Amino acid sequence: LFVSYHIGRALGLSNHLSMLVACGNSICGNSAIAATAPVIEAQSDDVAASISFTAVLGVLFVFVLPMLHAGLGLSATQYGIFSGLTVYAVPQVLAATAPAGTLAVQVGTLVKLIRVLMLGPVIFGLAVIGGRARETKLPIAQVVPWFIIGFIAMMAACSFDLIPDVARAPIKTTSSFLTILAMAALGLSVDIRNVLHVGGRVVIAALLSLTFLCALSGVVLVVLAQGN
């Protein structure tokens, strides 16, 4: 987040646009941008530009990642960790890790949700830094990602064999359908006109931030490999 923000500032982006791009890249894409915007009082044009480009870049990255998995020979666990650390949105993590198998999906989703948990503290920190901790009124559902509670509940139910075997297949089918639906919903949030009007500096800032995130994730994989 810190590095992504300063990349934007170094490229001449405004304070607000730099923060929106940084939060989108570092936490959870469009959801983080939408939650951050009212706290920092960002302009609607900045919000539209950052959301549109982040969504497009995230989808493109989902197509690239499986090639990386095949080319580098990463294990399912390593690929899941890398995907969870780099991909923007939870549905995109599911789509990116699916070709690598169930273990990659599970690991990637868990790592991604840990990143999503940072949304609340970041929003609160920005409000405090901006001197608007008491003035900014946000719905609690916008700051606290409630879907994580459902994830933890289902993970516990599965781990303790609370889900009957007969129900597992229908649940997996439903999960796949809802994942496709979520990806379609992300597409509905993109206005291609906003993407076309995004300045070159925003594009460069987002790409450099993503490159740094990938490099940092690679370092994490190396450290974990050495630890084992």
JSON list of C-alpha atoms in Angstrom, two decimals:
[
{"chain": "A", "resi": 1, "resn": "LEU", "atom": "CA", "xyz": [0.00, 0.00, 0.00]},
{"chain": "A", "resi": 2, "resn": "PHE", "atom": "CA", "xyz": [2.76, 2.43, 0.98]},
{"chain": "A", "resi": 3, "resn": "VAL", "atom": "CA", "xyz": [4.86, 1.64, -2.10]},
{"chain": "A", "resi": 4, "resn": "SER", "atom": "CA", "xyz": [1.89, 1.72, -4.49]},
{"chain": "A", "resi": 5, "resn": "TYR", "atom": "CA", "xyz": [0.80, 5.10, -3.15]},
{"chain": "A", "resi": 6, "resn": "HIS", "atom": "CA", "xyz": [4.24, 6.62, -3.59]},
{"chain": "A", "resi": 7, "resn": "ILE", "atom": "CA", "xyz": [4.57, 5.17, -7.09]},
{"chain": "A", "resi": 8, "resn": "GLY", "atom": "CA", "xyz": [1.46, 7.11, -8.02]},
{"chain": "A", "resi": 9, "resn": "ARG", "atom": "CA", "xyz": [2.71, 10.28, -6.40]},
{"chain": "A", "resi": 10, "resn": "ALA", "atom": "CA", "xyz": [6.10, 9.94, -8.11]},
{"chain": "A", "resi": 11, "resn": "LEU", "atom": "CA", "xyz": [4.29, 9.74, -11.46]},
{"chain": "A", "resi": 12, "resn": "GLY", "atom": "CA", "xyz": [2.42, 12.95, -10.72]},
{"chain": "A", "resi": 13, "resn": "LEU", "atom": "CA", "xyz": [-0.99, 11.51, -9.81]},
{"chain": "A", "resi": 14, "resn": "SER", "atom": "CA", "xyz": [-3.11, 13.40, -7.30]},
{"chain": "A", "resi": 15, "resn": "ASN", "atom": "CA", "xyz": [-3.10, 12.39, -3.65]},
{"chain": "A", "resi": 16, "resn": "HIS", "atom": "CA", "xyz": [-6.61, 10.95, -3.90]},
{"chain": "A", "resi": 17, "resn": "LEU", "atom": "CA", "xyz": [-6.09, 9.03, -7.14]},
{"chain": "A", "resi": 18, "resn": "SER", "atom": "CA", "xyz": [-2.80, 7.60, -5.87]},
{"chain": "A", "resi": 19, "resn": "MET", "atom": "CA", "xyz": [-4.51, 6.35, -2.71]},
{"chain": "A", "resi": 20, "resn": "LEU", "atom": "CA", "xyz": [-7.41, 4.83, -4.64]},
{"chain": "A", "resi": 21, "resn": "VAL", "atom": "CA", "xyz": [-5.08, 2.94, -6.98]},
{"chain": "A", "resi": 22, "resn": "ALA", "atom": "CA", "xyz": [-2.94, 1.82, -4.04]},
{"chain": "A", "resi": 23, "resn": "CYS", "atom": "CA", "xyz": [-5.91, 0.51, -2.05]},
{"chain": "A", "resi": 24, "resn": "GLY", "atom": "CA", "xyz": [-7.36, -1.22, -5.09]},
{"chain": "A", "resi": 25, "resn": "ASN", "atom": "CA", "xyz": [-4.07, -2.95, -5.87]},
{"chain": "A", "resi": 26, "resn": "SER", "atom": "CA", "xyz": [-3.12, -3.81, -2.31]},
{"chain": "A", "resi": 27, "resn": "ILE", "atom": "CA", "xyz": [-6.38, -4.91, -0.68]},
{"chain": "A", "resi": 28, "resn": "CYS", "atom": "CA", "xyz": [-9.38, -6.03, -2.72]},
{"chain": "A", "resi": 29, "resn": "GLY", "atom": "CA", "xyz": [-9.82, -4.11, -5.94]},
{"chain": "A", "resi": 30, "resn": "ASN", "atom": "CA", "xyz": [-13.12, -2.33, -6.53]},
{"chain": "A", "resi": 31, "resn": "SER", "atom": "CA", "xyz": [-14.47, -2.96, -3.03]},
{"chain": "A", "resi": 32, "resn": "ALA", "atom": "CA", "xyz": [-11.46, -1.26, -1.45]},
{"chain": "A", "resi": 33, "resn": "ILE", "atom": "CA", "xyz": [-11.71, 1.69, -3.85]},
{"chain": "A", "resi": 34, "resn": "ALA", "atom": "CA", "xyz": [-15.43, 2.13, -3.14]},
{"chain": "A", "resi": 35, "resn": "ALA", "atom": "CA", "xyz": [-14.84, 2.02, 0.61]},
{"chain": "A", "resi": 36, "resn": "THR", "atom": "CA", "xyz": [-11.85, 4.37, 0.50]},
{"chain": "A", "resi": 37, "resn": "ALA", "atom": "CA", "xyz": [-13.35, 7.05, -1.75]},
{"chain": "A", "resi": 38, "resn": "PRO", "atom": "CA", "xyz": [-15.77, 8.68, 0.75]},
{"chain": "A", "resi": 39, "resn": "VAL", "atom": "CA", "xyz": [-13.17, 8.64, 3.52]},
{"chain": "A", "resi": 40, "resn": "ILE", "atom": "CA", "xyz": [-10.61, 10.61, 1.51]},
{"chain": "A", "resi": 41, "resn": "GLU", "atom": "CA", "xyz": [-13.34, 12.64, -0.27]},
{"chain": "A", "resi": 42, "resn": "ALA", "atom": "CA", "xyz": [-12.18, 11.51, -3.72]},
{"chain": "A", "resi": 43, "resn": "GLN", "atom": "CA", "xyz": [-13.70, 12.99, -6.87]},
{"chain": "A", "resi": 44, "resn": "SER", "atom": "CA", "xyz": [-16.11, 10.83, -8.86]},
{"chain": "A", "resi": 45, "resn": "ASP", "atom": "CA", "xyz": [-13.84, 10.93, -11.93]},
{"chain": "A", "resi": 46, "resn": "ASP", "atom": "CA", "xyz": [-10.94, 9.52, -9.92]},
{"chain": "A", "resi": 47, "resn": "VAL", "atom": "CA", "xyz": [-13.16, 6.78, -8.50]},
{"chain": "A", "resi": 48, "resn": "ALA", "atom": "CA", "xyz": [-14.52, 5.81, -11.93]},
{"chain": "A", "resi": 49, "resn": "ALA", "atom": "CA", "xyz": [-11.07, 5.74, -13.52]},
{"chain": "A", "resi": 50, "resn": "SER", "atom": "CA", "xyz": [-9.47, 3.67, -10.75]},
{"chain": "A", "resi": 51, "resn": "ILE", "atom": "CA", "xyz": [-12.35, 1.18, -10.53]},
{"chain": "A", "resi": 52, "resn": "SER", "atom": "CA", "xyz": [-12.55, 0.66, -14.29]},
{"chain": "A", "resi": 53, "resn": "PHE", "atom": "CA", "xyz": [-8.86, 0.16, -14.89]},
{"chain": "A", "resi": 54, "resn": "THR", "atom": "CA", "xyz": [-8.37, -1.99, -11.78]},
{"chain": "A", "resi": 55, "resn": "ALA", "atom": "CA", "xyz": [-11.19, -4.29, -12.88]},
{"chain": "A", "resi": 56, "resn": "VAL", "atom": "CA", "xyz": [-9.79, -4.67, -16.40]},
{"chain": "A", "resi": 57, "resn": "LEU", "atom": "CA", "xyz": [-6.22, -5.20, -15.20]},
{"chain": "A", "resi": 58, "resn": "GLY", "atom": "CA", "xyz": [-7.44, -7.75, -12.66]},
{"chain": "A", "resi": 59, "resn": "VAL", "atom": "CA", "xyz": [-9.25, -9.80, -15.31]},
{"chain": "A", "resi": 60, "resn": "LEU", "atom": "CA", "xyz": [-6.24, -9.72, -17.64]},
{"chain": "A", "resi": 61, "resn": "PHE", "atom": "CA", "xyz": [-4.00, -10.88, -14.81]},
{"chain": "A", "resi": 62, "resn": "VAL", "atom": "CA", "xyz": [-6.33, -13.81, -14.15]},
{"chain": "A", "resi": 63, "resn": "PHE", "atom": "CA", "xyz": [-5.67, -15.03, -17.71]},
{"chain": "A", "resi": 64, "resn": "VAL", "atom": "CA", "xyz": [-1.89, -14.60, -17.34]},
{"chain": "A", "resi": 65, "resn": "LEU", "atom": "CA", "xyz": [-1.46, -16.35, -13.98]},
{"chain": "A", "resi": 66, "resn": "PRO", "atom": "CA", "xyz": [-2.22, -19.93, -15.13]},
{"chain": "A", "resi": 67, "resn": "MET", "atom": "CA", "xyz": [0.56, -19.56, -17.73]},
{"chain": "A", "resi": 68, "resn": "LEU", "atom": "CA", "xyz": [2.90, -18.51, -14.94]},
{"chain": "A", "resi": 69, "resn": "HIS", "atom": "CA", "xyz": [1.92, -21.59, -12.96]},
{"chain": "A", "resi": 70, "resn": "ALA", "atom": "CA", "xyz": [2.73, -23.86, -15.89]},
{"chain": "A", "resi": 71, "resn": "GLY", "atom": "CA", "xyz": [5.93, -22.05, -16.82]},
{"chain": "A", "resi": 72, "resn": "LEU", "atom": "CA", "xyz": [7.53, -21.84, -13.37]},
{"chain": "A", "resi": 73, "resn": "GLY", "atom": "CA", "xyz": [6.43, -25.25, -12.15]},
{"chain": "A", "resi": 74, "resn": "LEU", "atom": "CA", "xyz": [4.96, -23.95, -8.89]},
{"chain": "A", "resi": 75, "resn": "SER", "atom": "CA", "xyz": [3.26, -26.42, -6.58]},
{"chain": "A", "resi": 76, "resn": "ALA", "atom": "CA", "xyz": [-0.46, -26.03, -5.92]},
{"chain": "A", "resi": 77, "resn": "THR", "atom": "CA", "xyz": [0.27, -24.48, -2.53]},
{"chain": "A", "resi": 78, "resn": "GLN", "atom": "CA", "xyz": [2.85, -22.05, -3.90]},
{"chain": "A", "resi": 79, "resn": "TYR", "atom": "CA", "xyz": [0.57, -21.04, -6.75]},
{"chain": "A", "resi": 80, "resn": "GLY", "atom": "CA", "xyz": [-2.31, -20.53, -4.33]},
{"chain": "A", "resi": 81, "resn": "ILE", "atom": "CA", "xyz": [-0.18, -18.29, -2.11]},
{"chain": "A", "resi": 82, "resn": "PHE", "atom": "CA", "xyz": [1.09, -16.28, -5.08]},
{"chain": "A", "resi": 83, "resn": "SER", "atom": "CA", "xyz": [-2.42, -15.83, -6.48]},
{"chain": "A", "resi": 84, "resn": "GLY", "atom": "CA", "xyz": [-3.86, -14.83, -3.12]},
{"chain": "A", "resi": 85, "resn": "LEU", "atom": "CA", "xyz": [-1.13, -12.23, -2.68]},
{"chain": "A", "resi": 86, "resn": "THR", "atom": "CA", "xyz": [-1.41, -10.66, -6.13]},
{"chain": "A", "resi": 87, "resn": "VAL", "atom": "CA", "xyz": [-4.93, -11.01, -7.56]},
{"chain": "A", "resi": 88, "resn": "TYR", "atom": "CA", "xyz": [-7.32, -8.14, -6.81]},
{"chain": "A", "resi": 89, "resn": "ALA", "atom": "CA", "xyz": [-10.75, -9.64, -6.06]},
{"chain": "A", "resi": 90, "resn": "VAL", "atom": "CA", "xyz": [-11.83, -12.87, -4.36]},
{"chain": "A", "resi": 91, "resn": "PRO", "atom": "CA", "xyz": [-13.80, -14.14, -7.41]},
{"chain": "A", "resi": 92, "resn": "GLN", "atom": "CA", "xyz": [-10.72, -13.49, -9.54]},
{"chain": "A", "resi": 93, "resn": "VAL", "atom": "CA", "xyz": [-8.61, -15.57, -7.15]},
{"chain": "A", "resi": 94, "resn": "LEU", "atom": "CA", "xyz": [-11.07, -18.44, -7.53]},
{"chain": "A", "resi": 95, "resn": "ALA", "atom": "CA", "xyz": [-10.94, -18.15, -11.31]},
{"chain": "A", "resi": 96, "resn": "ALA", "atom": "CA", "xyz": [-7.14, -17.91, -11.41]},
{"chain": "A", "resi": 97, "resn": "THR", "atom": "CA", "xyz": [-6.50, -20.87, -9.10]},
{"chain": "A", "resi": 98, "resn": "ALA", "atom": "CA", "xyz": [-9.19, -23.23, -10.42]},
{"chain": "A", "resi": 99, "resn": "PRO", "atom": "CA", "xyz": [-6.94, -24.68, -13.19]},
{"chain": "A", "resi": 100, "resn": "ALA", "atom": "CA", "xyz": [-4.39, -25.70, -10.53]},
{"chain": "A", "resi": 101, "resn": "GLY", "atom": "CA", "xyz": [-6.81, -27.76, -8.48]},
{"chain": "A", "resi": 102, "resn": "THR", "atom": "CA", "xyz": [-8.76, -27.66, -5.23]},
{"chain": "A", "resi": 103, "resn": "LEU", "atom": "CA", "xyz": [-5.74, -27.13, -2.97]},
{"chain": "A", "resi": 104, "resn": "ALA", "atom": "CA", "xyz": [-4.64, -24.06, -4.91]},
{"chain": "A", "resi": 105, "resn": "VAL", "atom": "CA", "xyz": [-8.18, -22.65, -4.72]},
{"chain": "A", "resi": 106, "resn": "GLN", "atom": "CA", "xyz": [-8.35, -23.19, -0.96]},
{"chain": "A", "resi": 107, "resn": "VAL", "atom": "CA", "xyz": [-4.92, -21.72, -0.24]},
{"chain": "A", "resi": 108, "resn": "GLY", "atom": "CA", "xyz": [-5.42, -18.79, -2.60]},
{"chain": "A", "resi": 109, "resn": "THR", "atom": "CA", "xyz": [-8.81, -17.92, -1.14]},
{"chain": "A", "resi": 110, "resn": "LEU", "atom": "CA", "xyz": [-7.51, -18.05, 2.43]},
{"chain": "A", "resi": 111, "resn": "VAL", "atom": "CA", "xyz": [-4.52, -15.82, 1.65]},
{"chain": "A", "resi": 112, "resn": "LYS", "atom": "CA", "xyz": [-6.73, -13.39, -0.26]},
{"chain": "A", "resi": 113, "resn": "LEU", "atom": "CA", "xyz": [-9.24, -13.11, 2.57]},
{"chain": "A", "resi": 114, "resn": "ILE", "atom": "CA", "xyz": [-6.41, -12.29, 4.97]},
{"chain": "A", "resi": 115, "resn": "ARG", "atom": "CA", "xyz": [-5.61, -9.35, 2.68]},
{"chain": "A", "resi": 116, "resn": "VAL", "atom": "CA", "xyz": [-9.27, -8.35, 2.62]},
{"chain": "A", "resi": 117, "resn": "LEU", "atom": "CA", "xyz": [-9.30, -8.23, 6.41]},
{"chain": "A", "resi": 118, "resn": "MET", "atom": "CA", "xyz": [-6.94, -5.25, 6.17]},
{"chain": "A", "resi": 119, "resn": "LEU", "atom": "CA", "xyz": [-9.71, -3.13, 4.65]},
{"chain": "A", "resi": 120, "resn": "GLY", "atom": "CA", "xyz": [-11.22, -2.12, 7.99]},
{"chain": "A", "resi": 121, "resn": "PRO", "atom": "CA", "xyz": [-7.93, -1.02, 9.63]},
{"chain": "A", "resi": 122, "resn": "VAL", "atom": "CA", "xyz": [-6.85, 0.86, 6.49]},
{"chain": "A", "resi": 123, "resn": "ILE", "atom": "CA", "xyz": [-10.15, 2.75, 6.24]},
{"chain": "A", "resi": 124, "resn": "PHE", "atom": "CA", "xyz": [-10.01, 3.66, 9.92]},
{"chain": "A", "resi": 125, "resn": "GLY", "atom": "CA", "xyz": [-6.38, 4.74, 9.61]},
{"chain": "A", "resi": 126, "resn": "LEU", "atom": "CA", "xyz": [-7.14, 6.96, 6.62]},
{"chain": "A", "resi": 127, "resn": "ALA", "atom": "CA", "xyz": [-10.02, 8.56, 8.52]},
{"chain": "A", "resi": 128, "resn": "VAL", "atom": "CA", "xyz": [-7.78, 9.29, 11.49]},
{"chain": "A", "resi": 129, "resn": "ILE", "atom": "CA", "xyz": [-4.95, 10.64, 9.34]},
{"chain": "A", "resi": 130, "resn": "GLY", "atom": "CA", "xyz": [-7.41, 12.85, 7.49]},
{"chain": "A", "resi": 131, "resn": "GLY", "atom": "CA", "xyz": [-8.80, 14.19, 10.75]},
{"chain": "A", "resi": 132, "resn": "ARG", "atom": "CA", "xyz": [-12.28, 12.86, 9.96]},
{"chain": "A", "resi": 133, "resn": "ALA", "atom": "CA", "xyz": [-12.50, 9.86, 12.25]},
{"chain": "A", "resi": 134, "resn": "ARG", "atom": "CA", "xyz": [-15.69, 11.24, 13.79]},
{"chain": "A", "resi": 135, "resn": "GLU", "atom": "CA", "xyz": [-17.05, 13.11, 10.80]},
{"chain": "A", "resi": 136, "resn": "THR", "atom": "CA", "xyz": [-16.97, 10.24, 8.29]},
{"chain": "A", "resi": 137, "resn": "LYS", "atom": "CA", "xyz": [-20.05, 8.07, 8.59]},
{"chain": "A", "resi": 138, "resn": "LEU", "atom": "CA", "xyz": [-19.72, 4.80, 6.71]},
{"chain": "A", "resi": 139, "resn": "PRO", "atom": "CA", "xyz": [-22.07, 1.82, 6.87]},
{"chain": "A", "resi": 140, "resn": "ILE", "atom": "CA", "xyz": [-20.36, -0.85, 8.93]},
{"chain": "A", "resi": 141, "resn": "ALA", "atom": "CA", "xyz": [-20.94, -3.35, 6.10]},
{"chain": "A", "resi": 142, "resn": "GLN", "atom": "CA", "xyz": [-18.77, -1.16, 3.87]},
{"chain": "A", "resi": 143, "resn": "VAL", "atom": "CA", "xyz": [-15.83, -1.33, 6.26]},
{"chain": "A", "resi": 144, "resn": "VAL", "atom": "CA", "xyz": [-16.22, -4.86, 7.62]},
{"chain": "A", "resi": 145, "resn": "PRO", "atom": "CA", "xyz": [-16.23, -7.51, 4.85]},
{"chain": "A", "resi": 146, "resn": "TRP", "atom": "CA", "xyz": [-19.06, -9.66, 6.20]},
{"chain": "A", "resi": 147, "resn": "PHE", "atom": "CA", "xyz": [-18.61, -12.40, 3.61]},
{"chain": "A", "resi": 148, "resn": "ILE", "atom": "CA", "xyz": [-15.48, -13.43, 5.50]},
{"chain": "A", "resi": 149, "resn": "ILE", "atom": "CA", "xyz": [-17.70, -14.60, 8.37]},
{"chain": "A", "resi": 150, "resn": "GLY", "atom": "CA", "xyz": [-19.51, -16.90, 5.96]},
{"chain": "A", "resi": 151, "resn": "PHE", "atom": "CA", "xyz": [-16.19, -18.17, 4.62]},
{"chain": "A", "resi": 152, "resn": "ILE", "atom": "CA", "xyz": [-14.92, -18.98, 8.12]},
{"chain": "A", "resi": 153, "resn": "ALA", "atom": "CA", "xyz": [-18.20, -20.67, 9.05]},
{"chain": "A", "resi": 154, "resn": "MET", "atom": "CA", "xyz": [-18.20, -22.87, 5.95]},
{"chain": "A", "resi": 155, "resn": "MET", "atom": "CA", "xyz": [-14.49, -23.67, 6.37]},
{"chain": "A", "resi": 156, "resn": "ALA", "atom": "CA", "xyz": [-15.14, -24.81, 9.94]},
{"chain": "A", "resi": 157, "resn": "ALA", "atom": "CA", "xyz": [-18.17, -26.85, 8.88]},
{"chain": "A", "resi": 158, "resn": "CYS", "atom": "CA", "xyz": [-16.15, -28.59, 6.18]},
{"chain": "A", "resi": 159, "resn": "SER", "atom": "CA", "xyz": [-13.13, -29.16, 8.44]},
{"chain": "A", "resi": 160, "resn": "PHE", "atom": "CA", "xyz": [-15.25, -30.80, 11.16]},
{"chain": "A", "resi": 161, "resn": "ASP", "atom": "CA", "xyz": [-17.27, -32.89, 8.68]},
{"chain": "A", "resi": 162, "resn": "LEU", "atom": "CA", "xyz": [-20.51, -31.08, 9.50]},
{"chain": "A", "resi": 163, "resn": "ILE", "atom": "CA", "xyz": [-21.56, -31.07, 5.84]},
{"chain": "A", "resi": 164, "resn": "PRO", "atom": "CA", "xyz": [-23.14, -34.38, 4.72]},
{"chain": "A", "resi": 165, "resn": "ASP", "atom": "CA", "xyz": [-21.42, -36.09, 1.80]},
{"chain": "A", "resi": 166, "resn": "VAL", "atom": "CA", "xyz": [-24.65, -36.00, -0.20]},
{"chain": "A", "resi": 167, "resn": "ALA", "atom": "CA", "xyz": [-24.68, -32.20, 0.02]},
{"chain": "A", "resi": 168, "resn": "ARG", "atom": "CA", "xyz": [-21.08, -31.60, -1.03]},
{"chain": "A", "resi": 169, "resn": "ALA", "atom": "CA", "xyz": [-21.56, -32.06, -4.78]},
{"chain": "A", "resi": 170, "resn": "PRO", "atom": "CA", "xyz": [-24.55, -29.67, -5.02]},
{"chain": "A", "resi": 171, "resn": "ILE", "atom": "CA", "xyz": [-22.68, -27.12, -2.90]},
{"chain": "A", "resi": 172, "resn": "LYS", "atom": "CA", "xyz": [-19.64, -27.27, -5.20]},
{"chain": "A", "resi": 173, "resn": "THR", "atom": "CA", "xyz": [-21.86, -26.85, -8.25]},
{"chain": "A", "resi": 174, "resn": "THR", "atom": "CA", "xyz": [-23.59, -23.87, -6.66]},
{"chain": "A", "resi": 175, "resn": "SER", "atom": "CA", "xyz": [-20.21, -22.42, -5.70]},
{"chain": "A", "resi": 176, "resn": "SER", "atom": "CA", "xyz": [-19.00, -22.61, -9.30]},
{"chain": "A", "resi": 177, "resn": "PHE", "atom": "CA", "xyz": [-22.16, -20.91, -10.55]},
{"chain": "A", "resi": 178, "resn": "LEU", "atom": "CA", "xyz": [-21.90, -18.11, -7.98]},
{"chain": "A", "resi": 179, "resn": "THR", "atom": "CA", "xyz": [-18.23, -17.58, -8.86]},
{"chain": "A", "resi": 180, "resn": "ILE", "atom": "CA", "xyz": [-19.17, -17.08, -12.52]},
{"chain": "A", "resi": 181, "resn": "LEU", "atom": "CA", "xyz": [-21.96, -14.74, -11.43]},
{"chain": "A", "resi": 182, "resn": "ALA", "atom": "CA", "xyz": [-19.53, -12.71, -9.31]},
{"chain": "A", "resi": 183, "resn": "MET", "atom": "CA", "xyz": [-17.13, -12.35, -12.24]},
{"chain": "A", "resi": 184, "resn": "ALA", "atom": "CA", "xyz": [-20.02, -11.15, -14.40]},
{"chain": "A", "resi": 185, "resn": "ALA", "atom": "CA", "xyz": [-20.92, -8.62, -11.70]},
{"chain": "A", "resi": 186, "resn": "LEU", "atom": "CA", "xyz": [-17.37, -7.27, -11.83]},
{"chain": "A", "resi": 187, "resn": "GLY", "atom": "CA", "xyz": [-17.79, -6.82, -15.56]},
{"chain": "A", "resi": 188, "resn": "LEU", "atom": "CA", "xyz": [-20.95, -4.79, -14.98]},
{"chain": "A", "resi": 189, "resn": "SER", "atom": "CA", "xyz": [-18.93, -2.34, -12.86]},
{"chain": "A", "resi": 190, "resn": "VAL", "atom": "CA", "xyz": [-16.68, -1.48, -15.80]},
{"chain": "A", "resi": 191, "resn": "ASP", "atom": "CA", "xyz": [-17.47, 1.34, -18.20]},
{"chain": "A", "resi": 192, "resn": "ILE", "atom": "CA", "xyz": [-15.07, 0.95, -21.11]},
{"chain": "A", "resi": 193, "resn": "ARG", "atom": "CA", "xyz": [-15.29, 4.70, -21.76]},
{"chain": "A", "resi": 194, "resn": "ASN", "atom": "CA", "xyz": [-13.69, 5.37, -18.39]},
{"chain": "A", "resi": 195, "resn": "VAL", "atom": "CA", "xyz": [-10.92, 2.90, -19.19]},
{"chain": "A", "resi": 196, "resn": "LEU", "atom": "CA", "xyz": [-10.21, 4.60, -22.51]},
{"chain": "A", "resi": 197, "resn": "HIS", "atom": "CA", "xyz": [-10.00, 7.99, -20.82]},
{"chain": "A", "resi": 198, "resn": "VAL", "atom": "CA", "xyz": [-7.60, 6.85, -18.10]},
{"chain": "A", "resi": 199, "resn": "GLY", "atom": "CA", "xyz": [-4.34, 8.75, -18.36]},
{"chain": "A", "resi": 200, "resn": "GLY", "atom": "CA", "xyz": [-1.12, 6.97, -19.19]},
{"chain": "A", "resi": 201, "resn": "ARG", "atom": "CA", "xyz": [0.26, 7.76, -15.76]},
{"chain": "A", "resi": 202, "resn": "VAL", "atom": "CA", "xyz": [-2.57, 5.86, -14.07]},
{"chain": "A", "resi": 203, "resn": "VAL", "atom": "CA", "xyz": [-1.88, 2.85, -16.28]},
{"chain": "A", "resi": 204, "resn": "ILE", "atom": "CA", "xyz": [1.83, 2.97, -15.50]},
{"chain": "A", "resi": 205, "resn": "ALA", "atom": "CA", "xyz": [1.17, 3.41, -11.77]},
{"chain": "A", "resi": 206, "resn": "ALA", "atom": "CA", "xyz": [-1.14, 0.39, -11.66]},
{"chain": "A", "resi": 207, "resn": "LEU", "atom": "CA", "xyz": [1.25, -1.78, -13.68]},
{"chain": "A", "resi": 208, "resn": "LEU", "atom": "CA", "xyz": [4.27, -0.81, -11.56]},
{"chain": "A", "resi": 209, "resn": "SER", "atom": "CA", "xyz": [2.29, -1.46, -8.38]},
{"chain": "A", "resi": 210, "resn": "LEU", "atom": "CA", "xyz": [1.27, -4.88, -9.67]},
{"chain": "A", "resi": 211, "resn": "THR", "atom": "CA", "xyz": [4.88, -5.63, -10.65]},
{"chain": "A", "resi": 212, "resn": "PHE", "atom": "CA", "xyz": [6.06, -4.73, -7.15]},
{"chain": "A", "resi": 213, "resn": "LEU", "atom": "CA", "xyz": [3.32, -6.89, -5.64]},
{"chain": "A", "resi": 214, "resn": "CYS", "atom": "CA", "xyz": [4.40, -9.85, -7.78]},
{"chain": "A", "resi": 215, "resn": "ALA", "atom": "CA", "xyz": [8.06, -9.35, -6.83]},
{"chain": "A", "resi": 216, "resn": "LEU", "atom": "CA", "xyz": [7.18, -9.15, -3.14]},
{"chain": "A", "resi": 217, "resn": "SER", "atom": "CA", "xyz": [5.05, -12.29, -3.45]},
{"chain": "A", "resi": 218, "resn": "GLY", "atom": "CA", "xyz": [7.98, -14.06, -5.10]},
{"chain": "A", "resi": 219, "resn": "VAL", "atom": "CA", "xyz": [10.17, -13.13, -2.13]},
{"chain": "A", "resi": 220, "resn": "VAL", "atom": "CA", "xyz": [7.54, -14.57, 0.22]},
{"chain": "A", "resi": 221, "resn": "LEU", "atom": "CA", "xyz": [7.57, -17.86, -1.70]},
{"chain": "A", "resi": 222, "resn": "VAL", "atom": "CA", "xyz": [11.37, -18.03, -1.53]},
{"chain": "A", "resi": 223, "resn": "VAL", "atom": "CA", "xyz": [11.36, -17.37, 2.21]},
{"chain": "A", "resi": 224, "resn": "LEU", "atom": "CA", "xyz": [8.69, -20.01, 2.79]},
{"chain": "A", "resi": 225, "resn": "ALA", "atom": "CA", "xyz": [10.60, -22.52, 0.66]},
{"chain": "A", "resi": 226, "resn": "GLN", "atom": "CA", "xyz": [13.79, -21.93, 2.64]},
{"chain": "A", "resi": 227, "resn": "GLY", "atom": "CA", "xyz": [11.84, -22.31, 5.89]},
{"chain": "A", "resi": 228, "resn": "ASN", "atom": "CA", "xyz": [10.70, -25.75, 4.80]}
]
